[in-house]
Amino acid sequence: MARRYDPDRRQRIIDAAIRVVGAKGIAGLSHRTVAAEADVPLGSTTYHFKTLDDLLVAALRQANEGFAKVIASRGGLEDPQTDLAAELAGWMGEWLAGDRTGVELEYELYLAALRRPALRPVADEWARDLAERLSRRTDAVTARALVAVMDGICLQVLLAGGTYDEAYVREVLARVIP
Amino acid sequence: MARRYDPDRRQRIIDAAIRVVGAKGIAGLSHRTVAAEADVPLGSTTYHFKTLDDLLVAALRQANEGFAKVIASRGGLEDPQTDLAAELAGWMGEWLAGDRTGVELEYELYLAALRRPALRPVADEWARDLAERLSRRTDAVTARALVAVMDGICLQVLLAGGTYDEAYVREVLARVIP
DNA sequence: CAACGTTGTGTACGCTCGTACACATGGGAT
DNA sequence: ATCCCATGTGTACGAGCGTACACAACGTTG
């Protein structure tokens, strides 16, 4: 048999899962689709991840870590000089510009978490982590509110299919910050 | 053959679809499950709704109308004397209290619209309708922002599985209202 | 170097699904 | 009274699914 001993096999499957969910949504994820995308046999995906939920959790957690790195790399959140509302609005603009696969993936996670208890901790982690980052620049209540506002606005933009109005978002965020 | 000529057949199928989605989620909705729930043969569901998306659209639209009636019946939105933030926070409290099947259904359909273009107009309708109602009490920009905030907070409550803190919500909403 | 356990592979089973389609039925138009 | 067609019914097909499981390969350990 060909291609034996592939030490990164597990990681490659996770990467493939992220691509599949990004392209076809969570509903399009199956052991078979991810096996095809990762170019591994079916049995390999079931070996590394007993259930689809296991695979989803691994994939979404990795996606979250990726986003966290992007946020951290901007760094503006640390500098108390910058205008927090403007900083966040700009960041959302970047996030929503161009390829929205990442954003869609994130909110699809939200959807799935509503019905799949296994995914809830992952979704909660993301919101909690973001709020925690914001807490360095404002109080906890405001941080939580900012996360809610940003979620709501992202959803509106995605669903209305419209364009992103950065000035509007900056204005709303500024109102929430006391 | 039994039970022929059922003029409310179509409506009964929609009602059954709402119950199925409420109980098992969108993923659990199929021609067969809805047929069983409505106690009609399989062919009947495919006759009235060519595709599942058609059925989902009908169900979502009906759910929206139901919520719209609930909002309208509260009526507090019309009276300029009442505190808008308090009114909205109280309404969300009622909505999130007790049986959350309705809210879950709403947001599940909402998020499902991300991947199913057919559902998008319906989700958009809901947000637009709510914003329009709020516009009677405040400006259009604020109304849109309020919808976003309420959506975000609802999601947080549903996903965190936590309790609803009405005082916190009232405070955040008040900040958004200029 | 031999036994073992982890990792990888192929296949098959039973299920549910969407869809299609031929046929039954009976209200309403003519 | 007759015909038409919207409405309702039953069944079948092919596809995709999760899962299970027997077997193959190979590094590791004794």
Coordinates of C-alpha atoms (C1' of nucleotides) in Angstrom, one line a residue:
Chain A
M1 CA 0.0 0.0 0.0
A2 CA 1.2 3.5 -0.8
R3 CA 2.0 6.4 1.4
R4 CA 2.4 5.0 4.8
Y5 CA 3.7 6.8 7.8
D6 CA 2.5 10.3 7.4
P7 CA 3.3 12.0 10.7
D8 CA 1.3 15.2 9.8
R9 CA -1.7 13.2 8.7
R10 CA -3.9 14.4 11.5
Q11 CA -3.0 18.0 11.0
R12 CA -3.6 17.7 7.3
I13 CA -7.1 16.3 8.0
I14 CA -7.9 19.3 10.2
D15 CA -6.7 21.7 7.5
A16 CA -8.8 20.0 4.9
A17 CA -11.8 20.1 7.2
I18 CA -11.4 23.9 7.5
R19 CA -11.3 24.2 3.7
V20 CA -14.4 22.0 3.3
V21 CA -16.4 24.0 5.9
G22 CA -15.3 27.2 4.3
A23 CA -16.3 26.1 0.9
K24 CA -19.4 24.1 1.5
G25 CA -20.5 24.9 5.1
I26 CA -20.7 22.6 8.0
A27 CA -23.5 20.7 6.4
G28 CA -21.1 19.8 3.6
L29 CA -18.6 18.2 6.1
S30 CA -18.5 14.5 6.2
H31 CA -15.9 11.9 6.8
R32 CA -15.9 11.3 3.1
T33 CA -15.7 14.9 1.9
V34 CA -12.8 15.7 4.2
A35 CA -11.0 12.5 3.3
A36 CA -11.2 13.5 -0.4
E37 CA -10.1 17.0 0.3
A38 CA -7.1 15.8 2.4
D39 CA -6.4 13.1 -0.1
V40 CA -6.5 10.3 2.5
P41 CA -8.6 7.2 2.6
L42 CA -11.9 7.2 4.4
G43 CA -10.8 5.0 7.2
S44 CA -8.1 7.5 8.0
T45 CA -10.5 10.2 9.0
T46 CA -12.5 7.9 11.2
Y47 CA -9.4 6.7 12.8
H48 CA -8.1 10.1 13.9
F49 CA -11.5 11.5 14.7
K50 CA -14.0 9.0 16.1
T51 CA -17.0 11.3 15.4
L52 CA -17.6 14.3 13.2
D53 CA -18.0 16.5 16.3
D54 CA -14.5 15.7 17.3
L55 CA -13.2 16.8 14.0
L56 CA -15.3 20.0 14.0
V57 CA -14.1 20.9 17.4
A58 CA -10.5 20.5 16.4
A59 CA -11.0 22.4 13.2
L60 CA -12.9 25.3 14.7
R61 CA -10.5 25.6 17.6
Q62 CA -7.7 25.9 15.1
A63 CA -9.6 28.5 13.2
N64 CA -10.2 30.5 16.3
E65 CA -6.5 30.4 17.1
G66 CA -5.8 31.7 13.7
F67 CA -8.1 34.7 14.2
A68 CA -6.7 35.4 17.6
K69 CA -3.2 35.6 16.0
V70 CA -4.5 38.1 13.4
I71 CA -6.0 40.3 16.1
A72 CA -2.9 40.1 18.2
S73 CA -0.7 41.0 15.2
R74 CA -2.6 44.2 14.7
G75 CA -1.5 45.2 18.2
G76 CA -3.6 48.4 18.3
L77 CA -5.6 46.9 21.2
E78 CA -2.6 47.3 23.5
D79 CA -1.9 50.9 22.9
P80 CA -4.1 53.1 25.1
Q81 CA -3.5 56.1 22.8
T82 CA -5.5 54.7 19.9
D83 CA -9.2 55.3 19.5
L84 CA -10.7 52.0 20.5
A85 CA -13.9 52.4 18.5
A86 CA -11.9 53.3 15.4
E87 CA -9.5 50.5 15.9
L88 CA -12.3 47.9 16.2
A89 CA -14.2 49.3 13.2
G90 CA -11.0 49.2 11.1
W91 CA -10.4 45.7 12.2
M92 CA -13.9 44.6 11.3
G93 CA -13.5 46.3 7.9
E94 CA -10.4 44.2 7.2
W95 CA -12.2 41.1 8.4
L96 CA -15.2 41.7 6.2
A97 CA -13.3 42.9 3.2
G98 CA -12.4 40.6 0.3
D99 CA -12.7 36.9 1.0
R100 CA -15.4 36.4 3.7
T101 CA -14.8 32.7 4.1
G102 CA -13.2 33.2 7.5
V103 CA -16.1 35.3 8.8
E104 CA -18.7 32.9 7.4
L105 CA -16.9 30.0 9.1
E106 CA -16.9 31.8 12.4
Y107 CA -20.6 32.5 12.4
E108 CA -21.4 29.1 11.0
L109 CA -19.7 27.8 14.1
Y110 CA -22.2 29.9 16.2
L111 CA -25.1 28.4 14.3
A112 CA -23.8 24.9 14.8
A113 CA -23.2 25.5 18.5
L114 CA -26.9 26.3 19.0
R115 CA -27.7 22.7 18.4
R116 CA -24.5 20.8 19.1
P117 CA -23.5 20.9 22.8
A118 CA -20.1 19.7 21.9
L119 CA -19.3 22.9 20.0
R120 CA -20.6 25.3 22.6
P121 CA -17.4 25.5 24.6
V122 CA -15.5 26.4 21.4
A123 CA -17.9 29.2 20.5
D124 CA -17.9 30.4 24.1
E125 CA -14.1 30.3 24.2
W126 CA -14.0 32.6 21.2
A127 CA -16.4 35.2 22.6
R128 CA -14.8 35.0 26.0
D129 CA -11.3 35.4 24.6
L130 CA -12.2 38.4 22.5
A131 CA -13.9 40.0 25.5
E132 CA -10.9 39.4 27.6
R133 CA -8.7 41.1 25.1
L134 CA -11.0 44.1 25.0
S135 CA -10.9 44.2 28.8
R136 CA -7.4 45.6 28.7
R137 CA -8.8 48.8 27.2
T138 CA -12.1 49.1 29.0
D139 CA -14.3 47.6 31.7
A140 CA -15.7 44.1 31.6
V141 CA -19.3 45.1 31.0
T142 CA -18.3 47.3 28.1
A143 CA -16.1 44.6 26.7
R144 CA -18.9 42.2 26.7
A145 CA -21.2 44.7 25.1
L146 CA -18.7 45.5 22.4
V147 CA -18.5 41.8 21.5
A148 CA -22.3 41.6 21.2
V149 CA -22.4 44.7 19.0
M150 CA -19.7 43.5 16.7
D151 CA -21.4 40.1 16.4
G152 CA -24.7 41.8 15.6
I153 CA -23.2 44.1 13.0
C154 CA -21.2 41.4 11.3
L155 CA -24.4 39.4 11.0
Q156 CA -26.2 42.3 9.5
V157 CA -23.5 42.9 6.9
L158 CA -23.3 39.2 6.0
L159 CA -27.0 38.7 5.8
A160 CA -27.9 41.9 4.0
G161 CA -25.1 41.2 1.7
G162 CA -24.4 44.8 1.7
T163 CA -21.2 46.8 2.0
Y164 CA -19.4 47.6 5.2
D165 CA -19.9 51.2 6.4
E166 CA -16.9 51.8 8.6
A167 CA -18.0 55.2 9.8
Y168 CA -21.4 53.9 10.9
V169 CA -19.7 51.1 12.9
R170 CA -17.2 53.5 14.5
E171 CA -20.1 55.7 15.6
V172 CA -22.1 52.8 17.1
L173 CA -19.1 51.4 18.9
A174 CA -18.2 54.8 20.2
R175 CA -21.6 55.1 21.7
V176 CA -21.2 51.9 23.6
I177 CA -17.9 52.9 25.1
P178 CA -18.6 55.1 28.1
Chain B
M1 CA -57.7 5.9 0.2
A2 CA -58.2 7.8 3.4
R3 CA -58.3 11.4 4.2
R4 CA -58.7 13.2 0.9
Y5 CA -59.3 16.8 0.4
D6 CA -57.6 18.5 3.2
P7 CA -57.8 22.2 2.5
D8 CA -55.4 23.1 5.3
R9 CA -52.9 20.5 4.3
R10 CA -50.3 23.0 3.2
Q11 CA -50.6 25.0 6.4
R12 CA -50.4 21.9 8.5
I13 CA -47.2 21.0 6.8
I14 CA -45.7 24.4 7.6
D15 CA -46.7 24.1 11.3
A16 CA -45.2 20.7 11.4
A17 CA -42.0 22.0 9.9
I18 CA -41.8 24.7 12.6
R19 CA -42.2 22.0 15.3
V20 CA -39.6 19.8 13.7
V21 CA -37.0 22.6 13.5
G22 CA -37.8 23.6 17.0
A23 CA -37.3 20.1 18.3
K24 CA -34.4 18.8 16.2
G25 CA -32.9 21.8 14.4
I26 CA -32.7 22.6 10.7
A27 CA -30.4 19.6 10.3
G28 CA -33.3 17.4 11.4
L29 CA -35.7 18.7 8.8
S30 CA -36.4 16.5 5.9
H31 CA -39.4 15.8 3.7
R32 CA -39.8 12.6 5.6
T33 CA -39.6 14.0 9.1
V34 CA -42.0 16.8 8.4
A35 CA -44.3 14.3 6.7
A36 CA -44.3 12.1 9.8
E37 CA -44.9 15.1 12.1
A38 CA -47.7 16.4 10.0
D39 CA -49.2 12.9 9.6
V40 CA -49.3 13.2 5.8
P41 CA -47.6 10.9 3.3
L42 CA -44.2 11.7 1.9
G43 CA -45.5 12.6 -1.5
S44 CA -47.7 15.3 0.0
T45 CA -44.7 17.3 1.3
T46 CA -42.9 17.2 -2.0
Y47 CA -46.0 18.2 -3.8
H48 CA -46.7 21.3 -1.8
F49 CA -43.0 22.3 -1.5
K50 CA -40.8 21.3 -4.4
T51 CA -37.6 21.8 -2.4
L52 CA -36.7 21.9 1.3
D53 CA -35.7 25.5 0.9
D54 CA -39.2 26.4 -0.2
L55 CA -40.6 24.8 3.0
L56 CA -38.0 26.6 5.1
V57 CA -38.8 29.9 3.6
A58 CA -42.5 29.4 4.3
A59 CA -41.8 28.3 7.9
L60 CA -39.4 31.1 8.6
R61 CA -41.7 33.7 7.2
Q62 CA -44.6 32.4 9.3
A63 CA -42.4 32.4 12.4
N64 CA -41.5 36.0 11.7
E65 CA -45.1 37.0 11.4
G66 CA -45.8 35.4 14.7
F67 CA -43.0 37.4 16.4
A68 CA -44.1 40.6 14.7
K69 CA -47.5 40.1 16.2
V70 CA -46.1 39.6 19.7
I71 CA -44.1 42.8 19.4
A72 CA -47.1 44.7 18.1
S73 CA -49.3 43.4 20.9
R74 CA -46.9 44.8 23.5
G75 CA -47.5 48.2 22.0
G76 CA -45.0 50.0 24.2
L77 CA -43.1 50.9 21.1
E78 CA -45.7 53.3 20.1
D79 CA -45.9 55.3 23.3
P80 CA -43.2 58.0 23.3
Q81 CA -43.5 58.3 27.0
T82 CA -41.9 54.9 27.8
D83 CA -38.2 54.4 28.2
L84 CA -37.2 52.8 24.9
A85 CA -34.2 50.9 26.3
A86 CA -36.2 49.6 29.2
E87 CA -39.0 48.6 26.9
L88 CA -36.7 46.6 24.6
A89 CA -34.8 45.0 27.5
G90 CA -38.1 43.9 29.0
W91 CA -39.3 42.5 25.8
M92 CA -36.1 40.5 25.3
G93 CA -36.4 39.2 28.8
E94 CA -39.9 37.9 28.0
W95 CA -38.6 36.4 24.8
L96 CA -35.7 34.7 26.4
A97 CA -37.5 33.5 29.5
G98 CA -39.0 30.1 29.8
D99 CA -39.2 28.1 26.6
R100 CA -36.5 29.3 24.3
T101 CA -37.6 27.2 21.4
G102 CA -38.9 30.2 19.6
V103 CA -35.7 32.2 19.9
E104 CA -33.5 29.3 19.0
L105 CA -35.7 28.8 15.9
E106 CA -35.3 32.4 14.9
Y107 CA -31.6 32.5 15.2
E108 CA -31.1 29.1 13.7
L109 CA -32.9 30.2 10.6
Y110 CA -31.1 33.5 10.8
L111 CA -27.7 31.9 10.7
A112 CA -28.8 29.3 8.2
A113 CA -29.3 32.1 5.8
L114 CA -25.6 32.6 5.7
R115 CA -25.3 29.5 3.6
R116 CA -28.6 29.3 1.9
P117 CA -29.2 32.3 -0.4
A118 CA -32.9 31.4 -0.6
L119 CA -33.3 32.2 3.1
R120 CA -31.5 35.5 3.0
P121 CA -34.4 37.7 1.9
V122 CA -36.5 36.4 4.7
A123 CA -33.8 37.0 7.3
D124 CA -33.3 40.4 5.9
E125 CA -37.0 41.1 6.0
W126 CA -37.1 40.4 9.7
A127 CA -34.2 42.7 10.5
R128 CA -35.6 45.4 8.3
D129 CA -39.1 45.1 9.7
L130 CA -37.8 45.4 13.3
A131 CA -35.7 48.3 12.4
E132 CA -38.6 50.0 10.8
R133 CA -40.7 49.6 13.9
L134 CA -37.9 51.1 16.0
S135 CA -37.7 54.0 13.6
R136 CA -40.9 55.3 15.0
R137 CA -39.1 56.1 18.2
T138 CA -35.6 57.0 17.1
D139 CA -33.6 57.8 14.0
A140 CA -32.8 55.2 11.3
V141 CA -29.2 54.8 12.2
T142 CA -29.9 54.2 15.9
A143 CA -32.7 51.8 15.0
R144 CA -30.3 49.7 12.9
A145 CA -27.7 49.7 15.6
L146 CA -30.3 48.6 18.2
V147 CA -31.2 45.6 16.1
A148 CA -27.6 44.7 15.8
V149 CA -27.1 45.0 19.6
M150 CA -30.2 43.0 20.3
D151 CA -29.1 40.3 17.9
G152 CA -25.7 40.1 19.4
I153 CA -26.9 39.9 23.0
C154 CA -29.5 37.2 22.2
L155 CA -26.8 35.1 20.6
Q156 CA -24.5 35.6 23.6
V157 CA -27.3 34.5 26.0
L158 CA -28.2 31.5 23.9
L159 CA -24.6 30.4 23.3
A160 CA -23.3 31.0 26.8
G161 CA -26.4 29.2 28.1
G162 CA -26.4 31.8 30.8
T163 CA -29.1 33.7 32.4
Y164 CA -30.5 37.0 31.0
D165 CA -29.3 40.1 32.8
E166 CA -32.0 42.7 32.1
A167 CA -30.2 45.5 33.9
Y168 CA -27.1 45.0 31.8
V169 CA -29.1 44.9 28.6
R170 CA -31.0 48.1 29.5
E171 CA -27.7 49.8 30.2
V172 CA -26.1 48.8 26.9
L173 CA -29.2 49.7 24.9
A174 CA -29.4 53.1 26.6
R175 CA -25.9 53.8 25.6
V176 CA -26.7 53.2 22.0
I177 CA -29.6 55.5 22.1
P178 CA -28.3 59.1 21.7
Chain C
dC1 C1' 15.1 -10.6 16.1
dA2 C1' 10.5 -11.4 17.6
dA3 C1' 6.3 -9.8 19.7
dC4 C1' 3.4 -6.0 20.1
dG5 C1' 0.7 -2.0 19.6
dT6 C1' 0.0 2.2 17.1
dT7 C1' -1.2 3.9 12.7
dG8 C1' -3.1 3.3 8.1
dT9 C1' -6.4 1.0 4.6
dG10 C1' -10.2 -1.1 2.1
dT11 C1' -14.7 -2.7 2.1
dA12 C1' -19.2 -3.6 3.4
dC13 C1' -23.7 -2.9 6.0
dG14 C1' -27.8 -0.6 7.1
dC15 C1' -29.8 3.7 7.1
dT16 C1' -31.9 8.2 5.5
dC17 C1' -32.1 11.2 2.1
dG18 C1' -34.1 14.0 -2.2
dT19 C1' -36.4 13.2 -6.1
dA20 C1' -39.1 11.3 -9.6
dC21 C1' -43.1 9.3 -11.4
dA22 C1' -47.2 6.6 -12.3
dC23 C1' -51.5 6.3 -10.6
dA24 C1' -55.9 7.7 -7.8
dT25 C1' -59.4 11.0 -6.7
dG26 C1' -62.9 14.3 -6.9
dG27 C1' -64.2 19.5 -7.2
dG28 C1' -65.5 22.7 -10.5
dA29 C1' -65.9 24.4 -15.2
dT30 C1' -68.4 23.5 -19.3
Chain D
dA1 C1' -73.2 14.7 -17.0
dT2 C1' -68.7 14.9 -18.5
dC3 C1' -64.1 16.1 -18.7
dC4 C1' -60.1 18.4 -16.9
dC5 C1' -56.7 19.3 -13.8
dA6 C1' -55.2 20.5 -9.3
dT7 C1' -54.5 17.7 -5.5
dG8 C1' -53.1 13.6 -3.1
dT9 C1' -50.7 8.8 -2.6
dG10 C1' -47.5 5.0 -2.8
dT11 C1' -43.3 3.2 -4.2
dA12 C1' -38.9 2.9 -6.1
dC13 C1' -34.1 4.4 -7.3
dG14 C1' -29.6 6.0 -6.7
dA15 C1' -26.6 8.5 -3.8
dG16 C1' -24.4 9.8 0.4
dC17 C1' -24.0 9.1 5.0
dG18 C1' -21.8 7.1 9.8
dT19 C1' -19.9 3.3 11.5
dA20 C1' -17.7 -1.0 12.1
dC21 C1' -14.3 -4.2 11.4
dA22 C1' -10.8 -7.2 9.5
dC23 C1' -6.4 -6.8 7.8
dA24 C1' -1.8 -4.5 6.4
dA25 C1' 2.4 -2.1 7.6
dC26 C1' 5.9 -0.6 10.5
dG27 C1' 8.3 1.7 14.6
dT28 C1' 9.2 0.4 19.3
dT29 C1' 10.3 -2.3 22.9
dG30 C1' 12.0 -6.2 25.2

